[in-house]
CSV table of N, CA and C in Angstrom, one decimal:
chain,number,residue,atom,x,y,z
A,1,UNK,N,5.5,-13.6,39.3
A,1,UNK,CA,5.2,-12.7,38.1
A,1,UNK,C,6.0,-13.2,36.9
A,2,UNK,N,7.3,-13.5,37.3
A,2,UNK,CA,8.1,-14.0,35.9
A,2,UNK,C,7.7,-15.3,35.6
A,3,UNK,N,7.2,-16.1,36.3
A,3,UNK,CA,6.4,-17.5,35.8
A,3,UNK,C,5.4,-17.2,34.9
A,4,UNK,N,4.5,-16.1,35.1
A,4,UNK,CA,3.3,-15.8,34.3
A,4,UNK,C,3.8,-15.4,33.0
A,5,UNK,N,4.7,-14.6,32.9
A,5,UNK,CA,5.3,-14.1,31.5
A,5,UNK,C,6.0,-15.2,30.8
A,6,UNK,N,6.7,-16.1,31.7
A,6,UNK,CA,7.4,-17.2,30.9
A,6,UNK,C,6.2,-18.1,30.3
A,7,UNK,N,5.2,-18.4,31.0
A,7,UNK,CA,4.2,-19.3,30.6
A,7,UNK,C,3.4,-18.7,29.3
A,8,UNK,N,3.2,-17.3,29.4
A,8,UNK,CA,2.7,-16.7,28.2
A,8,UNK,C,3.5,-17.0,27.1
A,9,UNK,N,4.8,-16.6,27.2
A,9,UNK,CA,5.8,-16.9,26.2
A,9,UNK,C,5.8,-18.2,25.8
A,10,UNK,N,5.8,-19.2,26.6
A,10,UNK,CA,5.8,-20.6,26.3
A,10,UNK,C,4.6,-21.0,25.5
A,11,UNK,N,3.5,-20.4,26.0
A,11,UNK,CA,2.2,-20.6,25.1
A,11,UNK,C,2.2,-20.0,23.9
A,12,UNK,N,2.7,-18.8,23.8
A,12,UNK,CA,2.9,-18.3,22.3
A,12,UNK,C,3.8,-19.1,21.4
A,13,UNK,N,4.8,-19.7,22.0
A,13,UNK,CA,5.8,-20.4,21.2
A,13,UNK,C,5.1,-21.9,20.8
A,14,UNK,N,4.3,-22.4,21.6
A,14,UNK,CA,3.5,-23.5,21.2
A,14,UNK,C,2.6,-23.3,20.1
A,15,UNK,N,1.9,-22.1,20.1
A,15,UNK,CA,1.0,-21.7,18.9
A,15,UNK,C,1.8,-21.5,17.7
A,16,UNK,N,2.9,-21.0,17.8
A,16,UNK,CA,3.8,-20.6,16.7
A,16,UNK,C,4.2,-21.9,16.1
A,17,UNK,N,4.6,-23.0,16.9
A,17,UNK,CA,5.0,-24.3,16.4
A,17,UNK,C,3.9,-24.9,15.7
A,18,UNK,N,2.7,-24.9,16.4
A,18,UNK,CA,1.5,-25.5,15.6
A,18,UNK,C,1.2,-24.8,14.4
A,19,UNK,N,1.4,-23.5,14.4
A,19,UNK,CA,1.1,-22.8,13.0
A,19,UNK,C,2.2,-23.2,12.0
A,20,UNK,N,3.6,-23.5,12.4
A,20,UNK,CA,4.5,-24.0,11.5
A,20,UNK,C,4.2,-25.4,11.1
A,21,UNK,N,3.8,-26.2,12.0
A,21,UNK,CA,3.4,-27.4,11.7
A,21,UNK,C,2.2,-27.6,10.8
A,22,UNK,N,1.3,-26.6,10.7
A,22,UNK,CA,0.3,-26.6,9.7
A,22,UNK,C,0.5,-25.9,8.4
A,23,UNK,N,2.0,-25.7,8.3
A,23,UNK,CA,2.4,-25.1,7.0
A,23,UNK,C,2.0,-23.7,6.9
A,24,UNK,N,1.9,-22.9,7.9
A,24,UNK,CA,1.6,-21.5,8.0
A,24,UNK,C,0.2,-21.3,8.1
A,25,UNK,N,-0.8,-22.2,8.0
A,25,UNK,CA,-2.2,-22.0,8.0
A,25,UNK,C,-2.8,-21.7,9.2
A,26,UNK,N,-3.5,-20.5,9.3
A,26,UNK,CA,-4.0,-20.1,10.6
A,26,UNK,C,-5.4,-20.5,10.7
A,27,UNK,N,-5.6,-21.4,11.6
A,27,UNK,CA,-7.0,-22.1,11.8
A,27,UNK,C,-7.9,-21.1,12.7
A,28,UNK,N,-9.0,-21.2,12.8
A,28,UNK,CA,-9.9,-20.4,13.8
A,28,UNK,C,-9.4,-20.5,15.1
A,29,UNK,N,-9.1,-21.9,15.5
A,29,UNK,CA,-8.8,-22.3,16.8
A,29,UNK,C,-7.4,-21.6,17.2
A,30,UNK,N,-6.3,-21.6,16.4
A,30,UNK,CA,-5.1,-21.0,16.5
A,30,UNK,C,-5.2,-19.5,16.5
A,31,UNK,N,-6.2,-18.9,15.8
A,31,UNK,CA,-6.5,-17.5,15.8
A,31,UNK,C,-7.2,-17.2,17.3
A,32,UNK,N,-8.1,-17.8,17.7
A,32,UNK,CA,-8.6,-17.6,18.9
A,32,UNK,C,-7.5,-17.7,20.0
A,33,UNK,N,-6.6,-18.7,20.1
A,33,UNK,CA,-5.5,-19.0,21.1
A,33,UNK,C,-4.5,-17.8,21.0
A,34,UNK,N,-4.2,-17.3,19.7
A,34,UNK,CA,-3.5,-16.2,19.8
A,34,UNK,C,-3.8,-14.9,20.2
A,35,UNK,N,-5.2,-14.6,20.0
A,35,UNK,CA,-5.6,-13.5,20.4
A,35,UNK,C,-5.8,-13.4,22.0
A,36,UNK,N,-6.2,-14.5,22.6
A,36,UNK,CA,-6.1,-14.7,24.1
A,36,UNK,C,-4.8,-14.5,24.7
A,37,UNK,N,-3.8,-15.1,24.1
A,37,UNK,CA,-2.4,-15.0,24.6
A,37,UNK,C,-2.0,-13.6,24.4
A,38,UNK,N,-2.0,-12.7,23.2
A,38,UNK,CA,-2.0,-11.4,23.1
A,38,UNK,C,-2.5,-10.6,24.2
A,39,UNK,N,-3.8,-10.8,24.5
A,39,UNK,CA,-4.5,-10.0,25.4
A,39,UNK,C,-3.9,-10.3,26.9
A,40,UNK,N,-3.6,-11.5,27.1
A,40,UNK,CA,-3.0,-11.9,28.4
A,40,UNK,C,-1.7,-11.1,28.5
A,41,UNK,N,-0.9,-11.1,27.4
A,41,UNK,CA,0.5,-10.4,27.5
A,41,UNK,C,0.2,-9.1,27.9
A,42,UNK,N,-0.7,-8.3,27.0
A,42,UNK,CA,-0.8,-7.0,27.3
A,42,UNK,C,-1.2,-6.6,28.7
A,43,UNK,N,-2.1,-7.5,29.2
A,43,UNK,CA,-2.6,-7.4,30.6
A,43,UNK,C,-1.4,-7.4,31.6
A,44,UNK,N,-0.6,-8.4,31.4
A,44,UNK,CA,0.5,-8.7,32.1
A,44,UNK,C,1.5,-7.6,32.2
A,45,UNK,N,1.9,-7.3,30.9
A,45,UNK,CA,2.8,-6.2,30.7
A,45,UNK,C,2.3,-4.8,31.3
A,46,UNK,N,1.0,-4.6,31.4
A,46,UNK,CA,0.4,-3.4,32.0
A,46,UNK,C,0.7,-3.5,33.5
A,47,UNK,N,0.5,-4.7,34.0
A,47,UNK,CA,0.6,-4.9,35.5
A,47,UNK,C,2.1,-4.6,35.8
A,48,UNK,N,3.1,-5.2,35.0
A,48,UNK,CA,4.4,-4.9,35.2
A,48,UNK,C,4.8,-3.6,35.2
A,49,UNK,N,4.2,-2.6,34.3
A,49,UNK,CA,4.5,-1.4,34.2
A,49,UNK,C,4.0,-0.7,35.4
A,50,UNK,N,2.8,-1.0,35.9
A,50,UNK,CA,2.3,-0.4,37.1
A,50,UNK,C,3.3,-0.6,38.3
A,51,UNK,N,3.7,-1.9,38.5
A,51,UNK,CA,4.6,-2.2,39.6
A,51,UNK,C,6.0,-1.5,39.4
A,52,UNK,N,6.4,-1.3,38.3
A,52,UNK,CA,7.7,-0.7,38.0
A,52,UNK,C,7.6,0.8,38.3
A,53,UNK,N,6.4,1.4,37.8
A,53,UNK,CA,6.2,2.9,38.3
A,53,UNK,C,6.2,3.0,39.8
A,54,UNK,N,5.4,2.2,40.4
A,54,UNK,CA,5.3,2.3,41.8
A,54,UNK,C,6.7,2.1,42.5
A,55,UNK,N,7.4,1.2,42.1
A,55,UNK,CA,8.7,1.0,42.8
A,55,UNK,C,9.7,2.1,42.4
A,56,UNK,N,9.6,2.8,41.2
A,56,UNK,CA,10.3,3.9,40.9
A,56,UNK,C,9.9,5.2,41.9
A,57,UNK,N,8.6,5.4,42.0
A,57,UNK,CA,8.3,6.3,42.8
A,57,UNK,C,8.7,6.2,44.3
A,58,UNK,N,8.5,4.7,44.6
A,58,UNK,CA,9.0,4.6,46.1
A,58,UNK,C,10.6,4.8,46.2
A,59,UNK,N,11.3,4.5,45.2
A,59,UNK,CA,12.7,4.8,45.2
A,59,UNK,C,13.0,6.5,45.3
A,60,UNK,N,12.1,7.2,44.5
A,60,UNK,CA,12.2,8.7,44.8
A,60,UNK,C,11.9,9.3,46.1
A,61,UNK,N,11.0,8.5,46.8
A,61,UNK,CA,10.6,8.9,48.2
A,61,UNK,C,11.8,8.6,49.1
A,62,UNK,N,12.4,7.4,48.9
A,62,UNK,CA,13.6,7.0,49.8
A,62,UNK,C,14.7,7.8,49.5
A,63,UNK,N,14.9,8.1,48.2
A,63,UNK,CA,16.1,9.2,48.1
A,63,UNK,C,15.8,10.5,48.8
A,64,UNK,N,14.6,11.1,48.7
A,64,UNK,CA,14.3,12.1,49.2
A,64,UNK,C,14.5,12.2,50.9
A,65,UNK,N,13.9,10.9,51.4
A,65,UNK,CA,14.1,10.8,52.8
A,65,UNK,C,15.6,10.7,53.2
A,66,UNK,N,16.4,10.0,52.4
A,66,UNK,CA,18.0,9.9,52.6
A,66,UNK,C,18.4,11.2,52.6
A,67,UNK,N,18.3,12.1,51.7
A,67,UNK,CA,18.7,13.5,51.7
A,67,UNK,C,18.3,14.3,53.0
A,68,UNK,N,17.0,14.1,53.3
A,68,UNK,CA,16.6,14.8,54.6
A,68,UNK,C,17.3,14.4,55.8
A,69,UNK,N,17.7,13.1,56.1
A,69,UNK,CA,18.3,12.5,57.0
A,69,UNK,C,19.9,13.0,57.0
A,70,UNK,N,20.4,13.0,55.8
A,70,UNK,CA,21.7,13.3,55.7
A,70,UNK,C,21.8,14.8,56.0
A,71,UNK,N,20.9,15.7,55.7
A,71,UNK,CA,20.8,17.0,56.1
A,71,UNK,C,20.9,17.2,57.7
A,72,UNK,N,19.9,16.5,58.3
A,72,UNK,CA,20.0,16.5,59.8
A,72,UNK,C,21.3,15.9,60.3
A,73,UNK,N,22.0,14.9,59.7
A,73,UNK,CA,23.1,14.3,60.2
A,73,UNK,C,24.3,15.5,60.1
A,74,UNK,N,24.3,16.2,59.1
A,74,UNK,CA,25.3,17.3,58.8
A,74,UNK,C,25.1,18.4,59.9
A,75,UNK,N,23.9,18.7,60.1
A,75,UNK,CA,23.7,19.7,61.2
A,75,UNK,C,24.1,19.2,62.6
A,76,UNK,N,23.8,18.1,62.8
A,76,UNK,CA,24.3,17.5,64.3
A,76,UNK,C,25.8,17.4,64.3
A,77,UNK,N,26.5,16.9,63.2
A,77,UNK,CA,27.9,16.9,63.1
A,77,UNK,C,28.5,18.1,63.3
A,78,UNK,N,27.9,19.2,62.8
A,78,UNK,CA,28.6,20.6,62.7
A,78,UNK,C,28.3,21.1,64.3
A,79,UNK,N,27.1,20.9,64.8
A,79,UNK,CA,27.0,21.4,66.0
A,79,UNK,C,27.8,20.6,67.1
A,80,UNK,N,28.0,19.4,66.9
A,80,UNK,CA,29.0,18.6,67.9
A,80,UNK,C,30.4,19.2,67.7
A,81,UNK,N,30.6,19.5,66.5
A,81,UNK,CA,32.1,19.9,66.3
A,81,UNK,C,32.1,21.3,67.0
A,82,UNK,N,31.2,22.1,66.8
A,82,UNK,CA,31.4,23.6,67.4
A,82,UNK,C,31.2,23.5,68.9
A,83,UNK,N,30.6,22.7,69.5
A,83,UNK,CA,30.4,22.4,70.9
A,83,UNK,C,31.8,21.9,71.4
A,84,UNK,N,32.4,21.1,70.8
A,84,UNK,CA,33.7,20.5,71.2
A,84,UNK,C,34.7,21.5,71.2
A,85,UNK,N,34.8,22.3,70.1
A,85,UNK,CA,35.9,23.4,69.9
A,85,UNK,C,35.7,24.5,71.0
A,86,UNK,N,34.3,24.7,71.2
A,86,UNK,CA,34.1,25.8,72.3
A,86,UNK,C,34.5,25.3,73.7
A,87,UNK,N,34.3,24.1,73.9
A,87,UNK,CA,34.7,23.3,75.2
A,87,UNK,C,36.3,23.2,75.3
A,88,UNK,N,36.8,22.9,74.2
A,88,UNK,CA,38.4,22.9,74.2
A,88,UNK,C,38.9,24.2,74.4
A,89,UNK,N,38.5,25.2,73.7
A,89,UNK,CA,39.0,26.6,73.7
A,89,UNK,C,38.9,27.0,75.2
A,90,UNK,N,37.7,26.8,75.9
A,90,UNK,CA,37.4,27.4,77.3
A,90,UNK,C,38.4,26.6,78.1
A,91,UNK,N,38.6,25.3,77.9
A,91,UNK,CA,39.6,24.7,78.9
A,91,UNK,C,40.8,25.1,78.7
A,92,UNK,N,41.3,25.3,77.5
A,92,UNK,CA,42.7,26.0,77.4
A,92,UNK,C,42.8,27.3,77.9
A,93,UNK,N,41.8,28.1,77.7
A,93,UNK,CA,41.8,29.4,78.3
A,93,UNK,C,42.0,29.5,79.8
A,94,UNK,N,41.4,28.6,80.5
A,94,UNK,CA,41.4,28.4,82.0
A,94,UNK,C,42.5,27.5,82.2
A,95,UNK,N,43.3,27.0,81.3
A,95,UNK,CA,44.4,26.1,81.8
A,95,UNK,C,44.1,24.9,82.4
A,96,UNK,N,42.9,24.1,81.9
A,96,UNK,CA,42.5,23.0,82.6
A,96,UNK,C,42.6,21.9,81.6
A,97,UNK,N,43.4,20.9,82.2
A,97,UNK,CA,43.6,19.7,81.2
A,97,UNK,C,42.6,18.7,81.5
A,98,UNK,N,42.0,18.7,82.6
A,98,UNK,CA,40.9,17.6,83.1
A,98,UNK,C,39.9,18.2,83.7
A,99,UNK,N,38.7,17.8,83.4
A,99,UNK,CA,37.5,18.2,84.2
A,99,UNK,C,36.7,16.8,84.6
A,100,UNK,N,36.6,16.7,85.9
A,100,UNK,CA,36.0,15.2,86.1
A,100,UNK,C,34.8,15.6,86.9
A,101,UNK,N,33.6,15.0,86.7
A,101,UNK,CA,32.4,14.9,87.3
A,101,UNK,C,32.1,13.5,87.7
A,102,UNK,N,31.1,13.2,88.6
A,102,UNK,CA,30.7,11.8,88.9
A,102,UNK,C,30.3,11.0,87.6
A,103,UNK,N,29.9,11.7,86.6
A,103,UNK,CA,29.6,10.8,85.4
A,103,UNK,C,30.4,11.0,84.2
A,104,UNK,N,31.3,12.1,84.1
A,104,UNK,CA,32.1,12.3,83.0
A,104,UNK,C,33.5,12.7,83.4
A,105,UNK,N,34.3,12.4,82.5
A,105,UNK,CA,35.7,12.8,82.4
A,105,UNK,C,36.0,13.4,81.1
A,106,UNK,N,36.6,14.6,81.1
A,106,UNK,CA,36.8,15.4,80.0
A,106,UNK,C,38.5,15.8,80.0
A,107,UNK,N,39.3,15.4,79.0
A,107,UNK,CA,40.6,15.6,79.0
A,107,UNK,C,41.1,15.7,77.7
A,108,UNK,N,42.4,16.2,77.8
A,108,UNK,CA,43.0,16.3,76.3
A,108,UNK,C,43.9,14.9,76.1
A,109,UNK,N,43.9,14.6,75.1
A,109,UNK,CA,45.0,13.5,74.6
A,109,UNK,C,45.9,14.0,73.7
A,110,UNK,N,47.3,13.7,74.0
A,110,UNK,CA,48.2,14.2,73.1
A,110,UNK,C,48.3,13.3,71.9
A,111,UNK,N,48.6,13.9,70.8
A,111,UNK,CA,48.9,13.2,69.6
A,111,UNK,C,49.9,13.9,68.5
A,112,UNK,N,50.5,13.2,67.6
A,112,UNK,CA,51.4,14.0,66.7
A,112,UNK,C,50.9,13.7,65.4
A,113,UNK,N,51.2,14.8,64.7
A,113,UNK,CA,50.9,14.8,63.2
A,113,UNK,C,51.9,15.6,62.4
A,114,UNK,N,52.1,15.1,61.3
A,114,UNK,CA,53.2,15.8,60.2
A,114,UNK,C,52.4,16.8,59.6
A,115,UNK,N,52.9,18.0,59.6
A,115,UNK,CA,52.4,19.2,58.7
A,115,UNK,C,53.5,19.5,57.6
A,116,UNK,N,53.1,19.3,56.3
A,116,UNK,CA,53.9,19.6,55.2
A,116,UNK,C,53.9,21.1,54.9
A,117,UNK,N,55.2,21.7,55.1
A,117,UNK,CA,55.1,23.2,54.9
A,117,UNK,C,55.6,23.5,53.5
A,118,UNK,N,56.3,22.6,52.8
A,118,UNK,CA,56.7,22.8,51.3
A,118,UNK,C,56.9,21.5,50.7
A,119,UNK,N,56.0,21.2,49.7
A,119,UNK,CA,55.9,19.9,49.2
A,119,UNK,C,57.2,19.6,48.2
A,120,UNK,N,57.8,20.7,47.7
A,120,UNK,CA,58.9,20.6,46.8
A,120,UNK,C,60.1,20.3,47.4
A,121,UNK,N,60.1,20.6,48.7
A,121,UNK,CA,61.4,20.4,49.5
A,121,UNK,C,61.4,18.9,50.2
A,122,UNK,N,60.3,18.3,50.0
A,122,UNK,CA,60.3,16.8,50.5
A,122,UNK,C,61.0,15.9,49.5
A,123,UNK,N,62.0,15.2,50.1
A,123,UNK,CA,62.8,14.1,49.3
A,123,UNK,C,61.9,13.1,48.7
A,124,UNK,N,62.2,12.5,47.3
A,124,UNK,CA,61.4,11.8,46.7
A,124,UNK,C,61.3,10.5,47.4
A,125,UNK,N,62.2,10.0,48.4
A,125,UNK,CA,61.8,8.7,48.9
A,125,UNK,C,60.7,8.8,49.8
A,126,UNK,N,60.1,10.0,50.1
A,126,UNK,CA,58.9,10.2,50.8
A,126,UNK,C,57.5,10.3,50.1
A,127,UNK,N,57.8,10.3,48.7
A,127,UNK,CA,56.7,10.6,47.7
A,127,UNK,C,56.2,9.3,47.2
A,128,UNK,N,55.0,9.1,46.8
A,128,UNK,CA,54.6,8.2,46.1
A,128,UNK,C,53.7,8.5,44.9
A,129,UNK,N,54.2,8.1,43.6
A,129,UNK,CA,53.4,8.6,42.5
A,129,UNK,C,52.2,7.7,42.1
A,130,UNK,N,51.1,8.4,41.8
A,130,UNK,CA,49.9,7.6,41.5
A,130,UNK,C,49.6,7.9,40.2
A,131,UNK,N,49.5,6.9,39.3
A,131,UNK,CA,49.0,7.2,38.0
A,131,UNK,C,47.7,6.4,37.7
A,132,UNK,N,46.7,7.2,37.0
A,132,UNK,CA,45.4,6.7,36.8
A,132,UNK,C,45.1,6.7,35.3
A,133,UNK,N,44.8,5.5,34.7
A,133,UNK,CA,44.3,5.6,33.4
A,133,UNK,C,42.8,5.4,33.2
A,134,UNK,N,42.2,6.2,32.3
A,134,UNK,CA,40.8,6.1,32.2
A,134,UNK,C,40.4,6.0,30.6
A,135,UNK,N,39.5,4.9,30.3
A,135,UNK,CA,39.2,4.8,29.1
A,135,UNK,C,38.1,5.9,28.7
A,136,UNK,N,38.3,6.6,27.6
A,136,UNK,CA,37.3,7.5,27.0
A,136,UNK,C,36.4,6.8,26.2
A,137,UNK,N,35.2,6.3,26.7
A,137,UNK,CA,34.3,5.6,25.9
A,137,UNK,C,33.5,6.4,24.7
A,138,UNK,N,33.2,7.6,25.2
A,138,UNK,CA,32.7,8.6,24.2
A,138,UNK,C,33.5,8.6,22.9
A,139,UNK,N,34.9,8.8,23.2
A,139,UNK,CA,35.7,9.1,22.1
A,139,UNK,C,35.7,7.8,21.4
A,140,UNK,N,35.7,6.6,21.9
A,140,UNK,CA,35.9,5.3,21.1
A,140,UNK,C,34.6,5.3,20.3
A,141,UNK,N,33.4,5.6,20.9
A,141,UNK,CA,32.2,5.6,20.3
A,141,UNK,C,32.3,6.4,18.8
A,142,UNK,N,32.7,7.5,19.2
A,142,UNK,CA,32.8,8.5,17.8
A,142,UNK,C,33.7,7.8,16.8
A,143,UNK,N,34.8,7.3,17.4
A,143,UNK,CA,35.8,6.7,16.3
A,143,UNK,C,35.1,5.6,15.5
A,144,UNK,N,34.4,4.6,16.3
A,144,UNK,CA,33.8,3.5,15.6
A,144,UNK,C,32.7,4.0,14.7
A,145,UNK,N,32.0,4.9,15.1
A,145,UNK,CA,30.9,5.5,14.2
A,145,UNK,C,31.5,6.1,13.2
A,146,UNK,N,32.6,6.7,13.2
A,146,UNK,CA,33.3,7.3,12.1
A,146,UNK,C,34.0,6.3,11.1
A,147,UNK,N,33.9,5.0,11.4
A,147,UNK,CA,34.4,4.0,10.6
A,147,UNK,C,35.8,3.4,11.1
A,148,UNK,N,36.2,3.9,12.1
A,148,UNK,CA,37.5,3.3,12.5
A,148,UNK,C,37.2,2.0,13.3
A,149,UNK,N,38.3,1.0,13.3
A,149,UNK,CA,38.2,-0.1,14.0
A,149,UNK,C,39.2,0.2,15.3
A,150,UNK,N,38.5,-0.2,16.5
A,150,UNK,CA,39.2,0.0,17.8
A,150,UNK,C,39.3,-1.3,18.3
A,151,UNK,N,40.6,-1.6,18.5
A,151,UNK,CA,41.0,-3.2,18.9
A,151,UNK,C,40.5,-3.1,20.5
A,152,UNK,N,39.8,-4.2,20.9
A,152,UNK,CA,39.4,-4.3,22.4
A,152,UNK,C,38.1,-3.6,22.6
A,153,UNK,N,37.5,-3.1,21.5
A,153,UNK,CA,36.2,-2.4,21.9
A,153,UNK,C,35.2,-2.7,20.6
A,154,UNK,N,34.0,-2.6,21.0
A,154,UNK,CA,33.1,-2.8,19.9
A,154,UNK,C,31.8,-1.9,20.2
A,155,UNK,N,31.1,-1.6,19.3
A,155,UNK,CA,29.9,-0.8,19.5
A,155,UNK,C,28.8,-1.8,19.5
A,156,UNK,N,27.9,-1.7,20.8
A,156,UNK,CA,26.7,-2.6,20.9
A,156,UNK,C,25.5,-1.9,20.9
A,157,UNK,N,24.4,-2.3,20.2
A,157,UNK,CA,23.2,-1.7,20.4
A,157,UNK,C,22.2,-2.4,21.5
A,158,UNK,N,21.9,-1.6,22.2
A,158,UNK,CA,21.0,-2.2,23.4
A,158,UNK,C,19.5,-1.8,23.2
A,159,UNK,N,18.6,-2.7,23.7
A,159,UNK,CA,17.3,-2.4,23.7
A,159,UNK,C,17.0,-2.0,25.0
A,160,UNK,N,16.5,-0.7,25.3
A,160,UNK,CA,16.2,-0.4,26.7
A,160,UNK,C,14.7,-0.2,26.9
A,161,UNK,N,14.2,-0.8,27.9
A,161,UNK,CA,12.7,-0.8,28.0
A,161,UNK,C,12.4,0.8,28.5
A,162,UNK,N,11.4,1.2,28.0
A,162,UNK,CA,10.7,2.5,28.2
A,162,UNK,C,9.3,2.4,28.6
A,163,UNK,N,8.9,2.9,29.8
A,163,UNK,CA,7.5,3.0,30.2
A,163,UNK,C,7.1,4.4,30.2
A,164,UNK,N,5.8,4.8,29.5
A,164,UNK,CA,5.6,6.0,29.7
A,164,UNK,C,4.1,6.0,30.3
């Protein structure tokens, strides 16, 4: 697809070059070539727009499917956690550390974790300070539009393709 647009663009440039070589005089032959190239460009652009719309629609469908699957995953995760907690509570209530069957072994594993009861009482040798710097681009944009010069930044005007 890209090659066809490049070819049209290249053909258009050749016509423009020939027009310049003729001193700007538009001959009937050049006029015919120009119209064909413009109509080809419109046709190709229309095709591109249709493909872009279809791909955007496909992306929306994929996003919806991802959300649906994430919801299913969340329900299964919550169910798994509830079942594990219920099993753990029951084993502790009956003071059972291990349950063995021919296909399954269920047991408790000991682990240790630190629980902070008072952050202010913790010595600074156990603390790490994290500093984050964020550049406020909106404020920079307002300043530049207001006539200010901001070192290290410039306002750039982009052309964004819009398909309706």
